[in-house]
Short mmCIF file of C-alpha atoms in Angstrom, two decimals:
data_model
loop_
_atom_site.label_atom_id
_atom_site.label_comp_id
_atom_site.label_asym_id
_atom_site.label_seq_id
_atom_site.Cartn_x
_atom_site.Cartn_y
_atom_site.Cartn_z
CA UNK A 965 0.00 0.00 0.00
CA UNK A 966 1.29 3.43 -0.85
CA UNK A 967 0.29 6.95 0.02
CA UNK A 968 1.75 10.26 -1.04
CA UNK A 969 -0.57 12.97 0.25
CA UNK A 970 1.54 16.09 0.86
CA UNK A 971 1.64 16.71 4.61
CA UNK A 972 1.12 20.45 4.07
CA UNK A 973 -2.33 19.73 2.60
CA UNK A 974 -4.44 18.36 5.47
CA UNK A 975 -7.47 16.32 4.49
CA UNK A 976 -10.84 17.99 4.93
CA UNK A 977 -12.92 15.94 2.50
CA UNK A 978 -13.95 12.30 2.37
CA UNK A 979 -11.80 9.33 1.52
CA UNK A 980 -13.40 7.65 -1.48
CA UNK A 981 -12.58 4.13 -2.61
CA UNK A 982 -12.83 3.16 -6.27
CA UNK A 983 -12.94 -0.25 -7.90
CA UNK A 984 -10.69 -0.60 -10.96
CA UNK A 985 -12.02 -2.89 -13.72
CA UNK A 986 -15.07 -1.40 -15.47
CA UNK A 987 -15.21 1.39 -12.89
CA UNK A 988 -12.04 3.40 -13.55
CA UNK A 989 -10.72 1.45 -16.55
CA UNK A 990 -12.20 -0.51 -19.42
CA UNK A 991 -9.94 -3.52 -19.12
CA UNK A 992 -11.93 -5.69 -21.52
CA UNK A 993 -9.62 -5.26 -24.55
CA UNK A 994 -6.52 -6.05 -22.53
CA UNK A 995 -8.00 -8.96 -20.62
CA UNK A 996 -9.31 -10.45 -23.85
CA UNK A 997 -5.84 -10.20 -25.42
CA UNK A 998 -4.27 -11.82 -22.37
CA UNK A 999 -6.73 -14.72 -22.40
CA UNK A 1000 -6.06 -15.22 -26.10
CA UNK A 1001 -2.33 -15.35 -25.43
CA UNK A 1002 -2.89 -17.81 -22.59
CA UNK A 1003 -5.08 -19.96 -24.83
CA UNK A 1004 -2.40 -20.01 -27.53
CA UNK A 1005 0.31 -20.93 -25.03
CA UNK A 1006 -1.57 -23.62 -23.10
CA UNK A 1007 -3.64 -25.07 -25.94
CA UNK A 1008 -6.69 -24.93 -23.68
CA UNK A 1009 -9.83 -23.38 -25.12
CA UNK A 1010 -10.91 -20.15 -23.41
CA UNK A 1011 -13.84 -18.12 -24.69
CA UNK A 1012 -12.26 -14.72 -24.18
CA UNK A 1013 -15.34 -12.87 -25.43
CA UNK A 1014 -17.45 -14.60 -22.81
CA UNK A 1015 -14.88 -14.13 -20.05
CA UNK A 1016 -14.83 -10.35 -20.42
CA UNK A 1017 -18.59 -10.16 -19.88
CA UNK A 1018 -18.22 -11.29 -16.28
CA UNK A 1019 -15.33 -9.23 -14.92
CA UNK A 1020 -15.23 -8.48 -11.21
CA UNK A 1021 -14.52 -11.70 -9.29
CA UNK A 1022 -10.93 -12.91 -8.85
CA UNK A 1023 -9.10 -14.36 -11.85
CA UNK A 1024 -9.24 -17.86 -10.41
CA UNK A 1025 -13.04 -17.81 -10.57
CA UNK A 1026 -12.90 -17.39 -14.34
CA UNK A 1027 -10.04 -19.84 -14.86
CA UNK A 1028 -12.10 -22.52 -13.11
CA UNK A 1029 -14.42 -22.51 -16.13
CA UNK A 1030 -11.58 -23.59 -18.41
CA UNK A 1031 -8.92 -25.43 -16.41
CA UNK A 1032 -8.97 -28.32 -13.91
CA UNK A 1033 -8.60 -27.29 -10.27
CA UNK A 1034 -5.04 -28.59 -9.96
CA UNK A 1035 -3.83 -26.33 -12.78
CA UNK A 1036 -5.47 -23.07 -11.75
CA UNK A 1037 -2.72 -21.74 -9.47
CA UNK A 1038 0.01 -22.21 -12.07
CA UNK A 1039 -2.12 -20.94 -14.94
CA UNK A 1040 -3.14 -17.90 -12.91
CA UNK A 1041 0.48 -17.09 -12.25
CA UNK A 1042 1.26 -17.36 -15.95
CA UNK A 1043 -1.70 -15.12 -16.82
CA UNK A 1044 -0.37 -12.45 -14.46
CA UNK A 1045 3.06 -12.74 -16.05
CA UNK A 1046 1.60 -12.27 -19.54
CA UNK A 1047 -0.69 -9.46 -18.47
CA UNK A 1048 1.64 -6.43 -18.64
CA UNK A 1049 2.64 -7.14 -22.24
CA UNK A 1050 -0.91 -7.70 -23.50
CA UNK A 1051 -3.33 -5.80 -21.27
CA UNK A 1052 -1.97 -2.41 -20.26
CA UNK A 1053 -1.73 -0.62 -23.60
CA UNK A 1054 -5.16 -1.56 -25.02
CA UNK A 1055 -7.17 -0.70 -21.88
CA UNK A 1056 -8.51 2.89 -21.77
CA UNK A 1057 -9.83 4.89 -18.87
CA UNK A 1058 -13.58 4.80 -18.40
CA UNK A 1059 -15.37 8.04 -19.31
CA UNK A 1060 -15.21 10.35 -16.31
CA UNK A 1061 -12.56 8.36 -14.44
CA UNK A 1062 -9.92 11.08 -14.27
CA UNK A 1063 -12.54 13.68 -13.42
CA UNK A 1064 -13.93 11.51 -10.62
CA UNK A 1065 -10.55 11.17 -8.94
CA UNK A 1066 -9.88 14.87 -9.47
CA UNK A 1067 -13.23 15.71 -7.86
CA UNK A 1068 -12.23 13.85 -4.69
CA UNK A 1069 -8.98 15.80 -4.55
CA UNK A 1070 -10.78 19.09 -5.23
CA UNK A 1071 -13.03 18.33 -2.25
CA UNK A 1072 -9.93 17.94 -0.08
CA UNK A 1073 -10.30 14.17 0.12
CA UNK A 1074 -8.28 11.10 -0.76
CA UNK A 1075 -8.88 8.59 -3.54
CA UNK A 1076 -8.05 4.93 -2.88
CA UNK A 1077 -8.26 2.16 -5.47
CA UNK A 1078 -9.33 -1.20 -4.00
CA UNK A 1079 -9.46 -4.03 -6.52
CA UNK A 1080 -9.43 -7.80 -6.86
CA UNK A 1081 -6.72 -7.43 -9.49
CA UNK A 1082 -3.09 -8.38 -8.93
CA UNK A 1083 -1.81 -5.20 -7.30
CA UNK A 1084 1.31 -4.66 -9.46
CA UNK A 1085 -0.80 -4.93 -12.61
CA UNK A 1086 -3.40 -2.56 -11.19
CA UNK A 1087 -0.67 0.00 -10.58
CA UNK A 1088 0.63 -0.44 -14.14
CA UNK A 1089 -2.82 0.38 -15.51
CA UNK A 1090 -3.15 3.51 -13.41
CA UNK A 1091 0.35 4.76 -14.22
CA UNK A 1092 -0.19 4.16 -17.94
CA UNK A 1093 -3.39 6.20 -17.87
CA UNK A 1094 -2.05 8.95 -15.65
CA UNK A 1095 -4.54 8.29 -12.88
CA UNK A 1096 -2.85 8.82 -9.52
CA UNK A 1097 -4.79 7.63 -6.49
CA UNK A 1098 -3.42 8.18 -3.02
CA UNK A 1099 -3.21 4.43 -2.50
CA UNK A 1100 -3.80 1.25 -4.51
CA UNK A 1101 -4.66 -2.04 -2.84
CA UNK A 1102 -5.07 -5.28 -4.78
CA UNK A 1103 -6.07 -8.91 -4.23
CA UNK A 1104 -9.31 -8.05 -2.42
CA UNK A 1105 -12.77 -9.12 -3.57
CA UNK A 1106 -16.28 -8.42 -2.27
CA UNK A 1107 -16.43 -8.37 1.55
CA UNK A 1108 -12.63 -8.60 1.77
CA UNK A 1109 -12.43 -5.11 0.24
CA UNK A 1110 -13.68 -3.81 3.58
CA UNK A 1111 -10.22 -4.49 5.04
CA UNK A 1112 -8.60 -1.81 2.91
CA UNK A 1113 -11.58 0.53 2.99
CA UNK A 1114 -11.55 0.53 6.78
CA UNK A 1115 -7.77 0.87 6.96
CA UNK A 1116 -7.86 3.98 4.78
CA UNK A 1117 -10.95 5.41 6.43
CA UNK A 1118 -13.07 5.34 3.28
CA UNK A 1119 -16.65 6.48 3.80
CA UNK A 1120 -17.66 5.96 0.14
CA UNK A 1121 -16.88 3.09 -2.23
CA UNK A 1122 -17.57 3.32 -5.95
CA UNK A 1123 -17.86 0.15 -8.01
CA UNK A 1124 -19.68 -1.56 -10.86
CA UNK A 1125 -20.35 -5.01 -9.41
CA UNK A 1126 -22.60 -6.41 -6.70
CA UNK A 1127 -19.38 -7.61 -5.06
CA UNK A 1128 -18.39 -3.95 -4.72
CA UNK A 1129 -21.71 -3.20 -3.05
CA UNK A 1130 -21.05 -6.02 -0.61
CA UNK A 1131 -17.56 -4.67 0.08
CA UNK A 1132 -18.89 -1.19 0.79
CA UNK A 1133 -21.55 -2.55 3.12
CA UNK A 1134 -19.01 -4.66 5.01
CA UNK A 1135 -16.95 -1.51 5.57
CA UNK A 1136 -19.99 0.55 6.63
CA UNK A 1137 -19.26 2.82 3.67
CA UNK A 1138 -21.78 4.39 1.33
CA UNK A 1139 -22.13 2.21 -1.76
CA UNK A 1140 -22.07 4.25 -4.98
CA UNK A 1141 -22.58 2.07 -8.04
CA UNK A 1142 -22.10 2.61 -11.76
CA UNK A 1143 -23.79 0.19 -14.23
CA UNK A 1144 -20.78 0.15 -16.55
CA UNK A 1145 -19.74 -3.45 -15.89
CA UNK A 1146 -21.57 -6.78 -15.87
CA UNK A 1147 -24.29 -5.68 -13.41
CA UNK A 1148 -27.13 -3.42 -14.49
CA UNK A 1149 -28.71 -0.70 -12.39
CA UNK A 1150 -31.51 -2.94 -11.14
CA UNK A 1151 -29.08 -5.62 -9.95
CA UNK A 1152 -26.97 -3.03 -8.16
CA UNK A 1153 -29.99 -1.55 -6.41
CA UNK A 1154 -31.25 -5.00 -5.44
CA UNK A 1155 -27.83 -5.76 -3.94
CA UNK A 1156 -28.19 -2.70 -1.72
CA UNK A 1157 -26.36 0.11 -3.49
CA UNK A 1158 -27.15 3.40 -1.78
CA UNK A 1159 -26.65 5.42 -4.96
CA UNK A 1160 -26.68 4.31 -8.61
CA UNK A 1161 -25.17 6.75 -11.09
CA UNK A 1162 -26.96 5.49 -14.18
CA UNK A 1163 -24.90 7.68 -16.50
CA UNK A 1164 -21.61 6.35 -15.12
CA UNK A 1165 -18.72 8.19 -13.49
CA UNK A 1166 -19.48 11.33 -15.46
CA UNK A 1167 -22.19 11.97 -12.87
CA UNK A 1168 -19.85 11.48 -9.92
CA UNK A 1169 -18.40 15.02 -9.50
CA UNK A 1170 -21.87 16.59 -9.22
CA UNK A 1171 -22.98 13.84 -6.85
CA UNK A 1172 -19.88 14.30 -4.70
CA UNK A 1173 -20.37 18.05 -4.56
CA UNK A 1174 -23.91 17.55 -3.27
CA UNK A 1175 -22.79 14.83 -0.84
CA UNK A 1176 -20.01 16.93 0.69
CA UNK A 1177 -22.28 19.95 0.93
CA UNK A 1178 -24.98 18.05 2.81
#
C-alpha cells in the first residue's frame, strides 16, 4: 500500500474508494488479449469474449471454467506474467474516471483504489493512464475489500459489481454504483447500493459536490 498525500495539505474531504475494472478502466480489450495469449500458449480453449462479460470476481473464478482445479494456481500465475505485455496498452480509462478522482482531490479528500486485481498490474494500468490515487490495494474481492476501505478510512466506495456493493456494506461505507460493468442498475440496487449513477462516473463530480455539501 502506498500513500503520497503532501503533509502540508491536510485532508478535509472524504476518503473515497474506487474499484478498478469497469469502474475506472475498461480492461476488456486487454484482458481479452491476455486470455487469447494464454489460450495459444496452453492449448486450452478459453472463450475470451465470454470471459470479459463477467469481470469483477478474482481471476481464479474465471479460470475454473476452463482449467482443472489442480492447474489453476500455475495458470493464474502465468496469466499475471503475460498481463503487462498484452493488457496495459489496449485498456482505456472509463469516461469520467480522471474527473472523478480529481473531484475527490478538489473536495480535499483522498482517492483509494481497491481491486481484486493483482496489485502490481493494477498500478501499471493507473500509471499508464495517468490516474494517480493516493493508494492502490489489490487482491481483495467483495467483503474482503472492507479491510482496505476501513484501513484507509473510506466512507464511500464506488464500483460496478454487486461484489463492490457487498464490500462497501461490510466496511460501513456508502455504496455508490455505476452500471458500466456486468451488473445493471436494477441488480446493483437490489444488492443494496445506496446510490446508482446510471450515467456512469461522469455523474460522480456533481454527486460528490452535493454529498459533501450536505
